[in-house]
Amino acid sequence: MAAMRHKRLLLVGDERKGGSKALIQHHATWLTGRGCHCEIVMDRESSLAERDADCVVVWGGDGSLLGAARRMGQDQRPTLGINRGRLGFLTSFEYEQTQQALDMLLAGDLQEETRLMYWCSMQGLDGSSTEPVLGLNDVVVSRAAVGGMITLRAFRGATELATYRGDGLITATALGSTAYSMAAGGPVLAPDLEALVLTPLASHTLSSRPLVLPVDGGIEVEVVETGAKKYAYAQIDGQVQMQVPVGARVVLRPAAVRFRHLGLGPQHFFQVLRGKFGFAGLAKLP
């Protein structure tokens, strides 16, 4: 990546987080002094597509980065995440490293890596479909809060994969495998894999285990039973929610576009995995 390739920058924050606008304005002033054109977007719901920018810098946590990816739609641009949240697993830098991150961005020292994205929609009993929502992390089909266990069937094409009875089912990308899926006992996948992992939530069947599949053809999850409620919930990246009635299907298909992650290279994923989760580390002896 050539130095100063990214001169038109879209700086994204969340107006609900105290001090965010002033902090981002401070960095915008610094960037402008180095020949960049900056546009600041603080409204967390506004579209980021078709804006005059060739790079996006997001200040926030993992949710902010996932939201920015969805809001870019099919107009994905190289995106640098700087953590102002709690965990910040998907972001490449902590806030204290902002100056280093921006220096590396302008010098062309960051590496771009692509990540799988998907479209998610609901297919009704009459065959109609809702407007597809673009996602990056996971789709969770789960029971209503006090609705008892639900029953779901997962399909890949015409093949029925499994029936799940419990609290629900997570369908996660490789990038999303380190989020809710991992907390529910799912495996960690290297983020560049073109794969999906199905992880049951509090399954009533002891033989039910996480399942890793190639993404080709996508996944469909049919709601079979919903206990005391008339519907289940489908949540896309923890941000967009749909009610799914009995007999309807949540349809997940790979998107042609890819999220364009700017970071420190493939090795950084495993460094963060060890640093933030203590993954595969040896306990210190007394």
GROMACS .gro file of C-alpha atoms in nm:
model
  286
    1MET     CA    1   0.000   0.000   0.000
    2ALA     CA    2   0.156   0.329  -0.107
    3ALA     CA    3   0.204   0.608   0.146
    4MET     CA    4  -0.081   0.864   0.158
    5ARG     CA    5  -0.305   0.649  -0.057
    6HIS     CA    6  -0.591   0.720   0.183
    7LYS     CA    7  -0.643   1.097   0.170
    8ARG     CA    8  -1.024   1.112   0.186
    9LEU     CA    9  -1.120   0.979   0.527
   10LEU     CA   10  -1.459   0.904   0.680
   11LEU     CA   11  -1.423   0.934   1.061
   12VAL     CA   12  -1.699   0.745   1.242
   13GLY     CA   13  -1.798   0.763   1.608
   14ASP     CA   14  -2.101   0.728   1.836
   15GLU     CA   15  -2.258   1.050   1.960
   16ARG     CA   16  -2.398   0.868   2.265
   17LYS     CA   17  -2.049   0.806   2.405
   18GLY     CA   18  -1.929   1.103   2.605
   19GLY     CA   19  -1.649   1.308   2.456
   20SER     CA   20  -1.641   1.114   2.128
   21LYS     CA   21  -1.714   1.407   1.899
   22ALA     CA   22  -1.445   1.628   2.055
   23LEU     CA   23  -1.188   1.348   2.038
   24ILE     CA   24  -1.260   1.271   1.675
   25GLN     CA   25  -1.260   1.640   1.584
   26HIS     CA   26  -0.914   1.666   1.742
   27HIS     CA   27  -0.784   1.384   1.521
   28ALA     CA   28  -0.962   1.531   1.217
   29THR     CA   29  -0.775   1.857   1.268
   30TRP     CA   30  -0.445   1.670   1.286
   31LEU     CA   31  -0.526   1.471   0.971
   32THR     CA   32  -0.638   1.781   0.781
   33GLY     CA   33  -0.304   1.941   0.861
   34ARG     CA   34  -0.139   1.650   0.683
   35GLY     CA   35  -0.330   1.692   0.361
   36CYS     CA   36  -0.633   1.470   0.428
   37HIS     CA   37  -0.996   1.553   0.361
   38CYS     CA   38  -1.207   1.439   0.658
   39GLU     CA   39  -1.581   1.389   0.705
   40ILE     CA   40  -1.709   1.313   1.055
   41VAL     CA   41  -2.020   1.096   1.107
   42MET     CA   42  -2.151   1.064   1.464
   43ASP     CA   43  -2.508   0.943   1.397
   44ARG     CA   44  -2.488   0.566   1.454
   45GLU     CA   45  -2.781   0.495   1.220
   46SER     CA   46  -2.689   0.702   0.915
   47SER     CA   47  -2.573   0.531   0.596
   48LEU     CA   48  -2.202   0.521   0.521
   49ALA     CA   49  -2.250   0.414   0.160
   50GLU     CA   50  -2.178   0.637  -0.139
   51ARG     CA   51  -1.982   0.892   0.061
   52ASP     CA   52  -1.676   1.067  -0.077
   53ALA     CA   53  -1.414   0.866   0.109
   54ASP     CA   54  -1.161   0.598   0.024
   55CYS     CA   55  -1.101   0.485   0.385
   56VAL     CA   56  -1.307   0.462   0.704
   57VAL     CA   57  -1.175   0.504   1.059
   58VAL     CA   58  -1.409   0.385   1.336
   59TRP     CA   59  -1.370   0.484   1.702
   60GLY     CA   60  -1.568   0.250   1.928
   61GLY     CA   61  -1.595  -0.114   2.031
   62ASP     CA   62  -1.670  -0.425   1.829
   63GLY     CA   63  -2.035  -0.322   1.794
   64SER     CA   64  -1.933   0.008   1.636
   65LEU     CA   65  -1.720  -0.174   1.381
   66LEU     CA   66  -1.996  -0.423   1.299
   67GLY     CA   67  -2.244  -0.138   1.260
   68ALA     CA   68  -2.011   0.051   1.028
   69ALA     CA   69  -1.970  -0.258   0.809
   70ARG     CA   70  -2.348  -0.298   0.780
   71ARG     CA   71  -2.399   0.075   0.711
   72MET     CA   72  -2.145   0.072   0.427
   73GLY     CA   73  -2.361  -0.182   0.247
   74GLN     CA   74  -2.212  -0.285  -0.086
   75ASP     CA   75  -1.980   0.016  -0.077
   76GLN     CA   76  -1.719  -0.146   0.149
   77ARG     CA   77  -1.396   0.048   0.194
   78PRO     CA   78  -1.074  -0.022   0.386
   79THR     CA   79  -1.169   0.018   0.753
   80LEU     CA   80  -0.950   0.084   1.056
   81GLY     CA   81  -1.098   0.017   1.400
   82ILE     CA   82  -0.974   0.199   1.713
   83ASN     CA   83  -1.114   0.063   2.038
   84ARG     CA   84  -1.308   0.288   2.277
   85GLY     CA   85  -1.525   0.004   2.404
   86ARG     CA   86  -1.462  -0.274   2.656
   87LEU     CA   87  -1.318  -0.575   2.475
   88GLY     CA   88  -1.236  -0.444   2.129
   89PHE     CA   89  -1.145  -0.781   1.982
   90LEU     CA   90  -1.221  -0.685   1.621
   91THR     CA   91  -1.051  -0.346   1.636
   92SER     CA   92  -0.681  -0.328   1.548
   93PHE     CA   93  -0.569  -0.064   1.801
   94GLU     CA   94  -0.655   0.060   2.151
   95TYR     CA   95  -0.745   0.426   2.189
   96GLU     CA   96  -0.406   0.500   2.348
   97GLN     CA   97  -0.251   0.385   2.019
   98THR     CA   98  -0.454   0.624   1.802
   99GLN     CA   99  -0.155   0.831   1.695
  100GLN     CA  100   0.042   0.520   1.600
  101ALA     CA  101  -0.258   0.387   1.404
  102LEU     CA  102  -0.306   0.710   1.208
  103ASP     CA  103   0.067   0.743   1.140
  104MET     CA  104   0.071   0.387   1.003
  105LEU     CA  105  -0.241   0.455   0.796
  106LEU     CA  106  -0.089   0.761   0.629
  107ALA     CA  107   0.246   0.585   0.581
  108GLY     CA  108   0.078   0.290   0.409
  109ASP     CA  109   0.203   0.046   0.675
  110LEU     CA  110  -0.130  -0.124   0.750
  111GLN     CA  111  -0.234  -0.447   0.576
  112GLU     CA  112  -0.576  -0.497   0.422
  113GLU     CA  113  -0.746  -0.832   0.485
  114THR     CA  114  -1.089  -0.928   0.355
  115ARG     CA  115  -1.355  -1.090   0.572
  116LEU     CA  116  -1.666  -1.286   0.476
  117MET     CA  117  -1.998  -1.102   0.489
  118TYR     CA  118  -2.350  -1.243   0.449
  119TRP     CA  119  -2.705  -1.141   0.364
  120CYS     CA  120  -2.978  -1.245   0.608
  121SER     CA  121  -3.352  -1.240   0.539
  122MET     CA  122  -3.668  -1.413   0.660
  123GLN     CA  123  -3.868  -1.632   0.427
  124GLY     CA  124  -4.233  -1.654   0.521
  125LEU     CA  125  -4.479  -1.940   0.482
  126ASP     CA  126  -4.610  -1.780   0.162
  127GLY     CA  127  -4.261  -1.775   0.008
  128SER     CA  128  -4.218  -1.400   0.048
  129SER     CA  129  -3.887  -1.265   0.182
  130THR     CA  130  -3.798  -0.962   0.389
  131GLU     CA  131  -3.540  -0.709   0.271
  132PRO     CA  132  -3.199  -0.872   0.328
  133VAL     CA  133  -2.971  -0.727   0.597
  134LEU     CA  134  -2.594  -0.728   0.552
  135GLY     CA  135  -2.396  -0.882   0.838
  136LEU     CA  136  -2.041  -0.968   0.934
  137ASN     CA  137  -2.042  -1.155   1.266
  138ASP     CA  138  -2.336  -1.386   1.338
  139VAL     CA  139  -2.708  -1.457   1.322
  140VAL     CA  140  -2.871  -1.580   1.643
  141VAL     CA  141  -3.214  -1.746   1.629
  142SER     CA  142  -3.337  -1.773   1.987
  143ARG     CA  143  -3.644  -1.811   2.203
  144ALA     CA  144  -3.837  -1.521   2.349
  145ALA     CA  145  -3.726  -1.434   2.702
  146VAL     CA  146  -3.999  -1.628   2.884
  147GLY     CA  147  -4.116  -1.851   2.603
  148GLY     CA  148  -3.963  -2.186   2.701
  149MET     CA  149  -3.752  -2.402   2.470
  150ILE     CA  150  -3.779  -2.377   2.094
  151THR     CA  151  -3.716  -2.629   1.816
  152LEU     CA  152  -3.519  -2.536   1.505
  153ARG     CA  153  -3.414  -2.724   1.192
  154ALA     CA  154  -3.101  -2.627   0.999
  155PHE     CA  155  -3.068  -2.685   0.625
  156ARG     CA  156  -2.787  -2.652   0.373
  157GLY     CA  157  -2.955  -2.648   0.035
  158ALA     CA  158  -3.197  -2.943   0.028
  159THR     CA  159  -3.005  -3.128   0.300
  160GLU     CA  160  -3.133  -3.120   0.656
  161LEU     CA  161  -2.832  -3.089   0.884
  162ALA     CA  162  -2.975  -3.117   1.232
  163THR     CA  163  -3.267  -3.045   1.461
  164TYR     CA  164  -3.199  -2.834   1.770
  165ARG     CA  165  -3.415  -2.809   2.080
  166GLY     CA  166  -3.310  -2.563   2.345
  167ASP     CA  167  -3.259  -2.186   2.369
  168GLY     CA  168  -3.162  -2.138   2.003
  169LEU     CA  169  -2.885  -2.155   1.744
  170ILE     CA  170  -2.595  -1.930   1.650
  171THR     CA  171  -2.472  -1.921   1.291
  172ALA     CA  172  -2.138  -1.741   1.295
  173THR     CA  173  -1.878  -1.649   1.037
  174ALA     CA  174  -1.513  -1.726   1.109
  175LEU     CA  175  -1.474  -1.366   1.227
  176GLY     CA  176  -1.779  -1.405   1.452
  177SER     CA  177  -1.657  -1.735   1.596
  178THR     CA  178  -1.479  -1.545   1.876
  179ALA     CA  179  -1.799  -1.373   1.993
  180TYR     CA  180  -2.125  -1.528   2.122
  181SER     CA  181  -2.047  -1.859   1.952
  182MET     CA  182  -1.724  -1.902   2.148
  183ALA     CA  183  -1.901  -1.807   2.473
  184ALA     CA  184  -2.154  -2.084   2.400
  185GLY     CA  185  -1.878  -2.344   2.353
  186GLY     CA  186  -1.815  -2.311   1.978
  187PRO     CA  187  -1.471  -2.343   1.817
  188VAL     CA  188  -1.240  -2.055   1.725
  189LEU     CA  189  -1.189  -2.024   1.348
  190ALA     CA  190  -0.911  -1.829   1.181
  191PRO     CA  191  -1.084  -1.514   1.052
  192ASP     CA  192  -0.987  -1.563   0.686
  193LEU     CA  193  -1.174  -1.894   0.655
  194GLU     CA  194  -1.473  -1.900   0.421
  195ALA     CA  195  -1.679  -2.099   0.669
  196LEU     CA  196  -1.978  -2.091   0.903
  197VAL     CA  197  -2.008  -2.250   1.246
  198LEU     CA  198  -2.343  -2.363   1.388
  199THR     CA  199  -2.341  -2.351   1.769
  200PRO     CA  200  -2.649  -2.461   1.967
  201LEU     CA  201  -2.760  -2.259   2.268
  202ALA     CA  202  -2.833  -2.466   2.581
  203SER     CA  203  -2.926  -2.768   2.370
  204HIS     CA  204  -3.165  -3.020   2.526
  205THR     CA  205  -2.977  -3.297   2.342
  206LEU     CA  206  -2.635  -3.395   2.477
  207SER     CA  207  -2.524  -3.521   2.135
  208SER     CA  208  -2.577  -3.178   1.977
  209ARG     CA  209  -2.236  -3.025   1.903
  210PRO     CA  210  -2.105  -2.723   1.707
  211LEU     CA  211  -2.073  -2.786   1.335
  212VAL     CA  212  -1.833  -2.612   1.092
  213LEU     CA  213  -1.937  -2.591   0.726
  214PRO     CA  214  -1.812  -2.427   0.406
  215VAL     CA  215  -2.011  -2.114   0.336
  216ASP     CA  216  -2.114  -2.212  -0.019
  217GLY     CA  217  -2.492  -2.218  -0.048
  218GLY     CA  218  -2.544  -2.061   0.294
  219ILE     CA  219  -2.768  -2.188   0.574
  220GLU     CA  220  -3.143  -2.186   0.639
  221VAL     CA  221  -3.288  -2.218   0.989
  222GLU     CA  222  -3.656  -2.316   1.013
  223VAL     CA  223  -3.855  -2.236   1.326
  224VAL     CA  224  -4.048  -2.555   1.412
  225GLU     CA  225  -4.179  -2.487   1.763
  226THR     CA  226  -4.167  -2.180   1.986
  227GLY     CA  227  -4.301  -2.298   2.320
  228ALA     CA  228  -4.540  -2.051   2.483
  229LYS     CA  229  -4.472  -1.778   2.227
  230LYS     CA  230  -4.588  -1.746   1.865
  231TYR     CA  231  -4.246  -1.653   1.732
  232ALA     CA  232  -3.872  -1.674   1.782
  233TYR     CA  233  -3.622  -1.390   1.744
  234ALA     CA  234  -3.344  -1.356   1.487
  235GLN     CA  235  -3.068  -1.109   1.569
  236ILE     CA  236  -2.812  -1.002   1.308
  237ASP     CA  237  -2.477  -0.897   1.456
  238GLY     CA  238  -2.663  -0.821   1.779
  239GLN     CA  239  -2.803  -0.504   1.620
  240VAL     CA  240  -3.095  -0.585   1.388
  241GLN     CA  241  -3.380  -0.798   1.521
  242MET     CA  242  -3.666  -0.980   1.347
  243GLN     CA  243  -3.960  -1.182   1.478
  244VAL     CA  244  -3.975  -1.524   1.310
  245PRO     CA  245  -4.308  -1.711   1.330
  246VAL     CA  246  -4.345  -2.088   1.332
  247GLY     CA  247  -4.284  -2.232   0.985
  248ALA     CA  248  -4.077  -1.938   0.863
  249ARG     CA  249  -3.706  -1.963   0.784
  250VAL     CA  250  -3.408  -1.743   0.855
  251VAL     CA  251  -3.202  -1.750   0.535
  252LEU     CA  252  -2.831  -1.670   0.538
  253ARG     CA  253  -2.637  -1.639   0.212
  254PRO     CA  254  -2.275  -1.534   0.148
  255ALA     CA  255  -2.244  -1.181   0.013
  256ALA     CA  256  -2.035  -1.094  -0.291
  257VAL     CA  257  -1.881  -0.800  -0.102
  258ARG     CA  258  -1.616  -0.846   0.167
  259PHE     CA  259  -1.537  -0.640   0.473
  260ARG     CA  260  -1.198  -0.475   0.417
  261HIS     CA  261  -1.016  -0.485   0.749
  262LEU     CA  262  -0.705  -0.269   0.800
  263GLY     CA  263  -0.465  -0.401   1.060
  264LEU     CA  264  -0.124  -0.537   1.148
  265GLY     CA  265  -0.144  -0.857   0.945
  266PRO     CA  266  -0.268  -1.216   0.997
  267GLN     CA  267  -0.042  -1.281   1.297
  268HIS     CA  268  -0.216  -1.006   1.496
  269PHE     CA  269  -0.533  -1.216   1.535
  270PHE     CA  270  -0.348  -1.480   1.734
  271GLN     CA  271  -0.163  -1.219   1.940
  272VAL     CA  272  -0.497  -1.064   2.040
  273LEU     CA  273  -0.643  -1.409   2.108
  274ARG     CA  274  -0.365  -1.479   2.355
  275GLY     CA  275  -0.350  -1.128   2.500
  276LYS     CA  276  -0.724  -1.070   2.560
  277PHE     CA  277  -0.847  -1.426   2.616
  278GLY     CA  278  -0.532  -1.600   2.741
  279PHE     CA  279  -0.592  -1.849   2.461
  280ALA     CA  280  -0.372  -2.165   2.467
  281GLY     CA  281  -0.148  -2.009   2.730
  282LEU     CA  282   0.026  -2.200   3.008
  283ALA     CA  283  -0.073  -2.117   3.363
  284LYS     CA  284   0.207  -1.970   3.569
  285LEU     CA  285   0.337  -2.202   3.836
  286PRO     CA  286   0.341  -2.072   4.194
   0.00000   0.00000   0.00000
